[in-house]
Coordinates of C-alpha atoms in Angstrom, one line a residue:
X22 CA -8.1 -15.2 -2.0
X23 CA -6.2 -15.4 -5.1
X24 CA -8.1 -16.1 -8.9
X25 CA -6.1 -18.2 -10.5
X26 CA -3.5 -16.7 -13.2
X27 CA -5.8 -16.7 -16.0
X28 CA -7.5 -13.5 -15.0
X29 CA -4.5 -11.0 -16.3
X30 CA -4.4 -8.4 -19.0
X31 CA -8.0 -7.8 -21.1
X32 CA -9.0 -10.3 -19.0
X33 CA -8.4 -8.4 -15.2
X34 CA -9.6 -5.0 -17.3
X35 CA -13.5 -6.3 -18.4
X36 CA -13.9 -8.0 -14.7
X37 CA -13.0 -4.2 -13.1
X38 CA -15.0 -3.0 -15.9
X39 CA -18.2 -5.2 -14.8
X40 CA -17.6 -4.2 -11.4
X41 CA -16.7 -1.2 -10.4
X42 CA -19.7 1.3 -9.6
X43 CA -22.2 -1.7 -9.6
X44 CA -23.6 -1.1 -5.9
X45 CA -27.0 -2.1 -5.8
X46 CA -29.8 -1.1 -3.8
X47 CA -30.3 -2.9 -0.5
X48 CA -31.5 -6.3 -0.3
X49 CA -33.5 -5.5 2.5
X50 CA -36.1 -3.5 1.4
X51 CA -37.5 -5.5 -1.9
X52 CA -40.1 -2.5 -2.1
X53 CA -37.6 0.4 -2.3
X54 CA -37.3 1.8 -5.7
X55 CA -34.2 3.5 -7.3
X56 CA -32.8 6.2 -6.1
X57 CA -30.2 7.5 -9.3
X58 CA -30.4 10.4 -11.6
X59 CA -33.2 9.0 -13.9
X60 CA -34.9 10.7 -17.1
X61 CA -38.6 9.8 -15.8
X62 CA -40.4 8.4 -12.9
X63 CA -42.6 5.9 -13.4
X64 CA -45.9 6.7 -11.7
X65 CA -47.4 4.4 -8.8
X66 CA -48.0 0.9 -10.5
X67 CA -51.9 0.4 -10.6
X68 CA -52.9 -2.0 -8.1
X69 CA -55.0 -5.1 -8.4
X70 CA -57.1 -3.1 -5.9
X71 CA -57.1 -0.4 -8.0
X72 CA -58.4 -2.6 -11.0
X73 CA -61.2 -3.4 -9.2
X74 CA -59.6 -7.5 -8.8
X75 CA -57.7 -7.3 -5.6
X76 CA -57.0 -5.7 -1.9
X77 CA -54.3 -5.0 0.5
X78 CA -51.6 -2.6 1.2
X79 CA -48.9 -4.9 0.2
X80 CA -50.6 -4.2 -3.8
X81 CA -50.1 -0.6 -3.2
X82 CA -45.9 -0.9 -4.2
X83 CA -44.3 2.2 -5.1
X84 CA -42.0 1.4 -8.2
X85 CA -39.6 3.8 -10.5
X86 CA -38.2 3.4 -13.7
X87 CA -35.1 5.4 -13.2
X88 CA -33.1 3.8 -16.3
X89 CA -31.3 7.1 -18.0
X90 CA -28.3 6.1 -20.8
X91 CA -26.6 9.1 -19.0
X92 CA -26.6 7.1 -15.9
X93 CA -23.9 8.4 -13.5
X94 CA -23.3 6.2 -10.6
X95 CA -19.8 7.3 -7.7
X96 CA -16.2 5.7 -9.0
X97 CA -15.1 3.5 -6.6
X98 CA -11.6 4.5 -5.4
X99 CA -8.7 4.3 -7.9
X100 CA -6.5 0.8 -7.4
X101 CA -2.9 0.0 -7.8
X102 CA -3.5 -2.6 -10.1
X103 CA -0.1 -4.1 -10.3
X104 CA 0.6 -6.4 -7.5
X105 CA -3.1 -8.0 -6.2
X106 CA -5.6 -9.7 -7.7
X107 CA -8.3 -8.6 -9.6
X108 CA -10.0 -10.3 -6.4
X109 CA -8.4 -8.6 -3.5
X110 CA -9.6 -5.6 -5.5
X111 CA -12.9 -6.6 -6.1
X112 CA -13.2 -6.4 -2.4
X113 CA -11.4 -3.4 -1.8
X114 CA -13.7 -1.8 -4.1
X115 CA -17.6 -0.6 -4.5
X116 CA -17.9 -4.3 -6.2
X117 CA -17.7 -6.1 -2.6
X118 CA -21.0 -5.9 -2.6
X119 CA -21.4 -8.7 -4.5
X120 CA -19.6 -11.0 -1.7
X121 CA -22.3 -9.3 1.0
X122 CA -25.5 -10.2 -1.1
X123 CA -27.0 -12.7 -3.3
X124 CA -28.7 -12.0 -6.3
X125 CA -32.1 -9.7 -6.8
X126 CA -34.9 -11.3 -8.7
X127 CA -36.5 -8.4 -11.4
X128 CA -39.5 -8.5 -13.3
X129 CA -39.6 -5.4 -15.8
X130 CA -42.9 -5.2 -17.3
X131 CA -45.5 -3.8 -19.7
X132 CA -49.2 -4.9 -19.3
X133 CA -52.9 -4.0 -20.4
X134 CA -52.9 -2.2 -16.9
X135 CA -50.0 0.2 -17.8
X136 CA -49.4 0.6 -21.0
X137 CA -51.4 1.0 -24.6
X138 CA -51.7 -2.1 -27.4
X139 CA -49.5 0.1 -29.6
X140 CA -46.3 -0.4 -27.4
X141 CA -47.2 -3.9 -26.4
X142 CA -47.3 -4.8 -30.5
X143 CA -43.6 -3.2 -30.7
X144 CA -42.3 -5.4 -27.7
X145 CA -43.8 -8.8 -28.1
X146 CA -41.5 -11.4 -28.6
X147 CA -43.2 -14.6 -30.6
X148 CA -42.9 -18.1 -28.7
X149 CA -40.1 -19.1 -30.9
X150 CA -37.6 -16.2 -30.2
X151 CA -38.0 -16.8 -26.6
X152 CA -34.7 -19.0 -26.4
X153 CA -32.7 -16.3 -28.5
X154 CA -34.4 -13.4 -26.3
X155 CA -33.2 -15.3 -22.9
X156 CA -29.6 -15.4 -25.1
X157 CA -29.3 -12.2 -25.7
X158 CA -30.2 -11.0 -21.8
X159 CA -27.9 -13.2 -20.6
X160 CA -24.6 -12.1 -22.0
X161 CA -25.6 -8.3 -21.0
X162 CA -22.9 -7.9 -17.7
X163 CA -25.3 -8.1 -15.1
X164 CA -27.7 -10.6 -16.1
X165 CA -27.4 -14.2 -14.7
X166 CA -30.6 -15.8 -15.7
X167 CA -33.7 -14.8 -17.8
X168 CA -37.5 -15.4 -18.8
X169 CA -39.8 -14.2 -20.9
X170 CA -43.3 -14.2 -20.9
X171 CA -45.0 -12.2 -23.4
X172 CA -49.1 -12.7 -24.2
X173 CA -51.8 -10.1 -26.0
X174 CA -52.1 -8.3 -22.4
X175 CA -48.4 -7.6 -21.1
X176 CA -44.2 -8.5 -22.3
X177 CA -42.6 -9.3 -19.1
X178 CA -38.7 -10.1 -18.6
X179 CA -37.9 -12.0 -15.5
X180 CA -34.2 -12.0 -14.6
X181 CA -31.6 -13.1 -11.8
X182 CA -29.1 -9.3 -11.6
X183 CA -25.9 -9.4 -9.9
X184 CA -26.8 -5.6 -9.3
X185 CA -30.0 -4.4 -9.2
X186 CA -29.8 -1.2 -10.8
X187 CA -27.0 -1.6 -13.3
X188 CA -28.9 -4.8 -14.4
X189 CA -32.6 -3.0 -15.0
X190 CA -30.4 -0.7 -16.9
X191 CA -29.2 -3.3 -19.4
X192 CA -32.7 -4.7 -19.8
X193 CA -34.6 -1.6 -20.5
X194 CA -32.0 -0.9 -23.0
X195 CA -32.4 -4.2 -24.4
X196 CA -36.0 -4.0 -24.8
X197 CA -35.5 -0.3 -26.1
X198 CA -33.0 -1.9 -28.4
X199 CA -35.6 -4.8 -30.1
X200 CA -38.5 -2.3 -29.9
X201 CA -37.2 0.7 -31.4
X202 CA -39.1 2.7 -28.6
X203 CA -36.9 4.8 -26.7
X204 CA -36.0 4.3 -23.2
X205 CA -37.9 7.6 -22.0
X206 CA -40.8 6.3 -23.7
X207 CA -40.3 2.9 -22.1
X208 CA -40.1 3.8 -18.5
X209 CA -43.3 6.0 -18.8
X210 CA -45.3 2.8 -18.4
X211 CA -43.2 0.0 -17.5
X212 CA -43.0 -1.2 -13.7
X213 CA -40.4 -2.3 -12.1
X214 CA -40.6 -5.2 -8.8
X215 CA -37.8 -6.8 -7.0
X216 CA -37.4 -10.3 -5.2
X217 CA -40.6 -10.8 -2.9
X218 CA -42.6 -8.6 -5.2
X219 CA -41.7 -9.6 -8.1
X220 CA -42.9 -13.8 -7.0
X221 CA -46.0 -12.4 -5.1
X222 CA -46.4 -10.6 -9.0
X223 CA -45.2 -13.5 -11.1
X224 CA -48.4 -15.7 -9.1
X225 CA -50.7 -13.1 -9.1
X226 CA -50.6 -13.4 -13.2
X227 CA -50.6 -17.4 -13.2
X228 CA -53.6 -17.6 -10.5
X229 CA -55.2 -15.3 -13.4
X230 CA -55.5 -12.1 -10.9
X231 CA -53.7 -9.7 -12.7
X232 CA -55.6 -10.6 -16.1
X233 CA -57.9 -8.0 -18.0
X234 CA -60.3 -10.9 -17.1
X235 CA -60.0 -12.4 -14.0
X236 CA -59.7 -16.5 -13.4
X237 CA -59.0 -17.0 -17.0
X238 CA -57.2 -19.9 -17.8
X239 CA -55.4 -19.4 -20.7
X240 CA -52.5 -17.4 -18.4
X241 CA -51.4 -20.5 -16.8
X242 CA -51.0 -22.2 -20.3
X243 CA -48.6 -19.5 -21.0
X244 CA -46.1 -19.3 -17.9
X245 CA -46.0 -23.9 -18.7
X246 CA -45.6 -22.7 -22.0
X247 CA -42.1 -20.5 -20.6
X248 CA -41.0 -24.0 -18.6
X249 CA -41.5 -25.5 -21.8
X250 CA -39.7 -23.2 -24.4
X251 CA -36.4 -22.9 -21.5
X252 CA -35.8 -25.8 -20.5
X253 CA -32.3 -26.5 -21.9
X254 CA -31.8 -22.8 -22.8
X255 CA -28.9 -21.5 -21.1
X256 CA -29.8 -18.6 -19.0
X257 CA -33.0 -20.5 -18.3
X258 CA -31.6 -21.6 -14.4
X259 CA -32.4 -22.4 -10.9
X260 CA -33.9 -19.6 -9.7
X261 CA -35.9 -18.5 -12.6
X262 CA -37.1 -22.2 -13.6
X263 CA -38.0 -23.0 -10.3
X264 CA -40.0 -19.4 -10.1
X265 CA -41.6 -20.4 -12.9
X266 CA -42.5 -23.6 -11.6
X267 CA -43.7 -22.8 -8.5
X268 CA -45.8 -19.7 -10.2
X269 CA -47.9 -23.2 -11.9
X270 CA -48.5 -24.8 -8.8
X271 CA -49.9 -21.6 -7.3
X272 CA -51.7 -21.2 -10.7
X273 CA -52.8 -24.9 -10.0
X274 CA -54.0 -24.5 -6.6
X275 CA -56.0 -21.3 -6.6
X276 CA -58.3 -22.5 -9.3
X277 CA -58.6 -26.0 -7.5
X278 CA -59.3 -24.3 -4.2
X279 CA -60.9 -20.8 -4.7
X280 CA -63.5 -21.0 -7.2
X281 CA -62.0 -18.4 -9.0
X282 CA -63.1 -19.6 -12.8
X283 CA -66.1 -20.4 -12.2
X284 CA -68.2 -17.6 -14.2
X285 CA -64.4 -16.2 -15.3
X286 CA -64.5 -15.7 -19.0
X287 CA -61.5 -15.6 -21.3
X288 CA -60.3 -12.8 -23.8
X289 CA -62.1 -14.7 -26.3
X290 CA -65.1 -14.6 -24.6
X291 CA -65.1 -11.1 -24.0
X292 CA -64.2 -10.4 -27.5
X293 CA -67.8 -11.9 -28.7
X294 CA -69.2 -10.0 -25.6
X295 CA -68.3 -7.0 -26.7
X296 CA -69.3 -7.5 -30.4
X297 CA -72.8 -8.7 -29.2
X298 CA -73.1 -5.6 -27.3
X299 CA -72.3 -3.7 -30.4
X300 CA -75.1 -5.1 -32.3
X301 CA -78.9 -4.9 -32.0
X302 CA -80.2 -7.9 -29.9
X303 CA -82.6 -9.1 -32.6
X304 CA -79.4 -9.8 -35.3
X305 CA -77.6 -11.2 -32.4
X306 CA -78.3 -14.8 -33.9
X307 CA -78.6 -13.4 -37.6
X308 CA -75.6 -11.5 -38.0
X309 CA -72.7 -12.9 -40.1
X310 CA -70.1 -14.0 -38.4
X311 CA -65.9 -14.7 -39.8
X312 CA -63.3 -15.7 -37.8
X313 CA -59.6 -15.1 -38.9
X314 CA -57.3 -17.3 -37.3
X315 CA -58.4 -21.3 -35.8
X316 CA -56.0 -21.3 -33.4
X317 CA -56.8 -21.6 -29.6
X318 CA -58.1 -18.2 -29.2
X319 CA -60.4 -18.5 -33.0
X320 CA -61.1 -21.8 -31.0
X321 CA -62.6 -20.7 -28.3
X322 CA -64.4 -17.8 -29.9
X323 CA -66.0 -20.2 -31.7
X324 CA -66.8 -21.9 -29.2
X325 CA -68.9 -18.7 -27.4
X326 CA -70.0 -17.8 -30.4
X327 CA -71.7 -20.8 -30.6
X328 CA -72.7 -20.8 -26.5
X329 CA -74.9 -17.7 -27.7
X330 CA -77.0 -19.3 -30.4
X331 CA -74.7 -18.4 -33.4
X332 CA -75.2 -21.9 -36.0
X333 CA -73.5 -20.6 -38.8
X334 CA -70.1 -19.1 -39.1
X335 CA -66.8 -18.4 -41.9
X336 CA -63.6 -19.6 -41.0
X337 CA -59.8 -18.5 -42.1
X338 CA -57.5 -20.4 -41.8
X339 CA -54.2 -21.1 -43.8
X340 CA -55.1 -24.4 -44.2
X341 CA -58.3 -26.9 -43.6
X342 CA -56.9 -29.1 -40.8
X343 CA -57.4 -26.9 -38.0
X344 CA -61.2 -26.0 -39.3
X345 CA -62.5 -29.7 -39.6
X346 CA -61.2 -30.6 -36.2
X347 CA -63.7 -27.4 -35.0
X348 CA -66.2 -28.8 -36.8
X349 CA -66.2 -32.6 -36.0
X350 CA -66.2 -30.8 -32.3
X351 CA -69.2 -28.5 -33.1
X352 CA -72.2 -30.7 -34.3
X353 CA -75.3 -29.1 -35.5
X354 CA -72.9 -25.8 -36.4
X355 CA -72.1 -25.0 -40.2
X356 CA -68.7 -24.1 -39.9
X357 CA -67.3 -23.1 -43.4
X358 CA -63.6 -23.1 -44.2
X359 CA -62.4 -20.2 -46.5
X360 CA -58.3 -20.0 -47.5
X361 CA -56.6 -16.6 -46.0
X362 CA -56.7 -15.8 -49.9
X363 CA -60.4 -15.3 -49.9
X364 CA -60.1 -13.3 -46.4
X365 CA -61.5 -9.8 -48.0
X366 CA -64.1 -11.4 -50.2
X367 CA -65.3 -12.9 -46.6
X368 CA -64.6 -9.5 -44.8
X369 CA -67.0 -8.1 -47.2
X370 CA -69.8 -10.6 -46.5
X371 CA -69.4 -10.3 -43.2
X372 CA -71.0 -8.0 -40.0
X373 CA -69.0 -9.1 -37.7
X374 CA -65.1 -9.8 -38.1
X375 CA -63.3 -11.6 -35.2
X376 CA -58.8 -11.6 -36.2
X377 CA -56.6 -13.8 -34.1
X378 CA -53.9 -14.6 -36.1
X379 CA -49.4 -14.8 -35.3
X380 CA -49.3 -12.6 -38.1
X381 CA -47.0 -9.8 -37.2
X382 CA -48.0 -7.2 -39.9
X383 CA -51.8 -6.2 -39.9
X384 CA -54.1 -8.1 -42.3
X385 CA -56.8 -5.0 -42.8
X386 CA -55.6 -1.6 -43.9
X387 CA -58.3 1.6 -44.2
X388 CA -57.2 0.6 -48.4
X389 CA -58.9 -2.6 -48.2
X390 CA -61.8 -1.9 -45.4
X391 CA -63.1 1.6 -47.1
X392 CA -63.9 -0.6 -50.8
X393 CA -65.9 -3.6 -48.7
X394 CA -69.7 -3.3 -49.4
X395 CA -71.9 -1.7 -46.6
X396 CA -73.6 -3.8 -44.0
X397 CA -77.3 -4.3 -43.1
X398 CA -79.0 -1.6 -41.1
X399 CA -80.1 -4.4 -39.4
X400 CA -77.6 -4.6 -37.5
X401 CA -76.6 -1.0 -37.3
X402 CA -75.1 -0.6 -40.1
X403 CA -71.3 -1.0 -39.4
X404 CA -68.7 -3.5 -39.4
X405 CA -67.0 -4.4 -37.0
X406 CA -63.8 -5.7 -36.2
X407 CA -63.1 -7.6 -33.4
X408 CA -59.0 -7.8 -33.0
X409 CA -57.9 -10.3 -30.2
X410 CA -54.5 -10.1 -31.2
X411 CA -51.3 -9.2 -30.2
X412 CA -49.6 -7.5 -32.4
X413 CA -52.8 -6.2 -33.9
X414 CA -54.3 -8.0 -37.5
X415 CA -56.4 -4.9 -37.4
X416 CA -54.5 -1.8 -38.7
X417 CA -55.3 1.5 -36.7
X418 CA -55.8 3.3 -39.9
X419 CA -59.5 1.1 -40.1
X420 CA -60.4 3.0 -37.6
X421 CA -61.1 6.0 -40.1
X422 CA -63.2 4.1 -42.2
X423 CA -66.9 5.6 -41.8
X424 CA -68.8 2.9 -41.8
X425 CA -66.4 0.9 -39.3
X426 CA -65.2 -0.3 -35.8
X427 CA -62.5 -1.5 -34.8
X428 CA -62.1 -2.9 -31.3
X429 CA -59.1 -4.3 -29.6
X430 CA -57.6 -6.1 -26.3
X431 CA -57.9 -2.9 -24.8
X432 CA -61.6 -2.5 -25.1
X433 CA -62.6 -5.3 -23.4
X434 CA -61.9 -3.7 -20.0
X435 CA -66.1 -2.2 -20.9
X436 CA -66.8 -5.9 -20.7
X437 CA -65.4 -7.1 -17.2
X438 CA -66.0 -4.0 -15.2
X439 CA -68.8 -5.7 -13.6
X440 CA -69.2 -8.5 -11.0
X441 CA -66.7 -6.4 -9.4
X442 CA -68.1 -7.5 -5.3
X443 CA -67.9 -11.4 -6.4
X444 CA -64.1 -10.7 -8.5
X445 CA -62.7 -9.0 -5.3
X446 CA -64.4 -12.0 -3.1
X447 CA -62.4 -14.9 -5.2
X448 CA -59.2 -12.3 -4.6
X449 CA -58.7 -12.2 -1.4
X450 CA -59.6 -16.3 -1.3
X451 CA -56.5 -16.3 -3.9
X452 CA -54.6 -13.8 -1.9
X453 CA -54.1 -16.3 1.6
X454 CA -52.7 -19.0 -1.2
X455 CA -50.2 -16.7 -2.8
X456 CA -48.8 -15.5 1.3
X457 CA -48.5 -19.1 1.9
X458 CA -46.4 -20.2 -1.7
X459 CA -44.9 -16.8 -1.7
X460 CA -43.1 -18.3 1.7
X461 CA -42.4 -21.5 0.4
X462 CA -40.5 -19.9 -2.2
X463 CA -38.7 -17.8 -0.1
X464 CA -38.0 -20.5 1.7
X465 CA -36.4 -23.0 -0.9
X466 CA -34.6 -19.9 -2.9
X467 CA -32.8 -19.0 0.9
X468 CA -32.1 -22.8 1.4
X469 CA -29.6 -22.3 -2.2
X470 CA -27.5 -20.4 -0.7
X471 CA -26.4 -23.3 1.3
X472 CA -25.7 -25.7 -1.8
X473 CA -21.9 -23.8 -2.1
X474 CA -20.9 -24.8 1.4
X475 CA -22.4 -28.3 0.9
X476 CA -20.1 -28.2 -2.3
X477 CA -17.0 -26.6 -0.9
X478 CA -17.1 -29.2 2.3
X479 CA -17.6 -32.4 0.1
X480 CA -14.8 -31.1 -2.1
X481 CA -12.3 -30.2 1.4
X482 CA -13.0 -33.7 2.6
X483 CA -12.4 -35.6 -0.1
X484 CA -9.4 -33.6 -0.6
X485 CA -7.9 -34.8 2.5
X486 CA -9.5 -38.4 1.8
X487 CA -7.4 -38.4 -1.3
X488 CA -4.2 -37.3 0.3
X489 CA -4.4 -39.4 3.3
X490 CA -5.2 -42.6 0.7
X491 CA -1.9 -42.0 -1.1
X492 CA 0.4 -41.9 1.5
X493 CA -1.6 -44.8 3.1
X494 CA -1.1 -47.0 -0.3
X495 CA 2.9 -45.6 -0.9
X496 CA 3.4 -47.1 2.9
X497 CA 2.0 -50.4 1.6
X498 CA 4.4 -50.7 -0.9
X499 CA 4.1 -51.6 -4.9
X500 CA 3.0 -54.6 -5.5
X501 CA -0.8 -53.6 -3.7
X502 CA -3.1 -56.2 -5.0
X503 CA -6.3 -54.0 -6.9
X504 CA -8.7 -55.9 -4.7
X505 CA -7.2 -54.6 -1.9
X506 CA -6.8 -51.2 -3.1
X507 CA -10.2 -50.7 -4.0
X508 CA -11.9 -51.8 -0.2
X509 CA -9.1 -48.9 0.7
X510 CA -10.8 -47.0 -0.9
X511 CA -14.3 -47.9 -0.5
X512 CA -12.9 -47.7 3.0
X513 CA -12.1 -44.0 3.0
X514 CA -14.6 -43.4 1.4
X515 CA -17.5 -44.7 4.0
X516 CA -15.7 -42.9 6.6
X517 CA -15.6 -39.8 5.2
X518 CA -19.6 -40.1 4.0
X519 CA -20.5 -41.4 7.5
X520 CA -18.4 -38.0 8.9
X521 CA -19.8 -35.8 6.9
X522 CA -23.9 -36.7 7.6
X523 CA -24.3 -34.8 10.4
X524 CA -23.0 -31.3 8.7
X525 CA -25.1 -32.2 5.6
X526 CA -28.2 -33.2 7.3
X527 CA -27.9 -29.5 9.0
X528 CA -27.6 -27.7 5.3
X529 CA -30.3 -29.2 3.8
X530 CA -33.3 -27.0 4.8
X531 CA -36.8 -29.1 3.2
X532 CA -38.9 -27.3 5.8
X533 CA -40.2 -23.7 5.3
X534 CA -41.0 -22.0 8.6
X535 CA -38.5 -19.5 9.3
X536 CA -36.8 -20.8 12.4
X537 CA -35.2 -24.0 10.8
X538 CA -34.3 -21.9 7.9
X539 CA -32.2 -19.8 10.0
X540 CA -30.6 -22.1 11.7
X541 CA -29.9 -23.8 8.3
X542 CA -28.2 -20.3 7.8
X543 CA -26.3 -20.0 10.7
X544 CA -25.1 -23.5 10.5
X545 CA -23.7 -22.5 6.7
X546 CA -21.7 -19.8 8.1
X547 CA -20.9 -21.7 11.0
X548 CA -18.8 -24.1 8.9
X549 CA -17.6 -21.7 6.6
X550 CA -15.7 -20.1 9.2
X551 CA -14.4 -23.4 10.4
X552 CA -13.5 -25.0 7.6
X553 CA -12.1 -22.0 5.9
X554 CA -14.4 -22.8 3.0
X555 CA -15.3 -19.1 2.1
X556 CA -17.9 -20.0 -0.1
X557 CA -19.0 -16.5 -0.8
X558 CA -15.7 -15.0 -2.4
X559 CA -15.7 -18.5 -4.3
X560 CA -18.9 -18.1 -5.6
X561 CA -18.6 -14.7 -6.8
X562 CA -15.2 -15.9 -9.0
X563 CA -17.4 -18.4 -10.1
X564 CA -20.2 -15.8 -11.2
X565 CA -17.3 -13.0 -12.5
X566 CA -15.6 -15.6 -14.2
X567 CA -18.6 -17.2 -16.2
X568 CA -19.4 -13.5 -17.1
X569 CA -15.9 -12.6 -18.0
X570 CA -15.7 -15.7 -20.3
X571 CA -18.8 -14.5 -21.5
X572 CA -17.8 -10.9 -23.0
X573 CA -14.9 -12.0 -24.9
X574 CA -16.0 -14.8 -26.9

């Protein structure tokens, strides 16, 4: 099948450059790690069980980051481009793998389990920048769709890649460019998951199984926000959108059916617990508390302080509006508002300072803290900074001040290490739900393979209908009334629709069992052969055409 005449000259060169040598690993095993030359291998990803959370051999996934700037792949045979079409060249080159395998869902991630906060904060992407990031990722040669999940505990990029290897390489280089972190350093910490493993991972994330605090609810809200921000953004396509929407369903179902959230603490409550662990018990209700930032995290810190018996605190924020709302909600608690301009003064009068703002630069540095007055020996003689922001609000240099102690989100592991047996039992219940939902999502994604066939079959039938209609009308003469034309047109449409109804029903897979899906795919291949629809090649042509147009813009 030939490509339209638009694929000539520079476009042809770009198309072949895009595709040749883009062999992807076999799609038969989503757990297989890449094996091309690399700068460094990633250690085995810590399973949920190793973190005291989950069970099952399926979670000990071997994943490697095999990305190098100097990657070399086998060259495809030289092709004489003088008298054959671009698509024919693809079919005779290594790139024809695209016509045999569907695109892969890949997650390239760095989380609190694999990466220190010093690196995560450099990679963090503010929510307002997610659409820009999606656009940049989808402009890469081998990336069709993308989404960004950036929180205080993780930075994960989900993509649909034409080629697993090339896609991972391009995304990793993009992450390096945007963060300033060398590729080799990224590869020491990032994990890669493909297809079924990537799906399962996001479902675990949404359910709270991959969180530092098992079952915490904020991550589900953050997954929902990915969908909200992605709506209407070019590149947040059908596969990625469907994946995240299904993850939201999984997160809700796990929390409803497993009791996993009962007694579960959030990052904010863990921060409060950590602070109280570090000061004498006698001063828990008398220590002077300052909370910097009145957003969601800050509000939760205040709520947990109140639950621990704290009845007076200072809240530093840009505006008083959010603090006033908190004050109205916290009856019987003295919540004092102070503007950011008085932040250092408030810190000097505090024993414990919680920070939870969206600032991309530190609010406290060594020179700020070392000039603050000392705290009372009744609270241990040390001023505590509990920083739950990413990027961090408290510079690492503050730890050098002898009268201060600094804790960040990575230090919360000390708090959540308890009750492992209870967490393990709840996680086991959740995993059965995730396995069921993962199967349903894969069935839905497999069923998408029939969509191009449905479109092609309809287009094929419509071409025949229109051609036969024109023959009929021409034989009836030029003076046919409009009503008669409309009636004949409606008649032809009705006949075609009734004839197509049966085949269309057999191309739609609304069930979730493997037998029905298998039959649906068999029907698709049979129709492709019977009507010479060449759906796979046509789908490839559409993908390549879209990529070439992107490159030339």
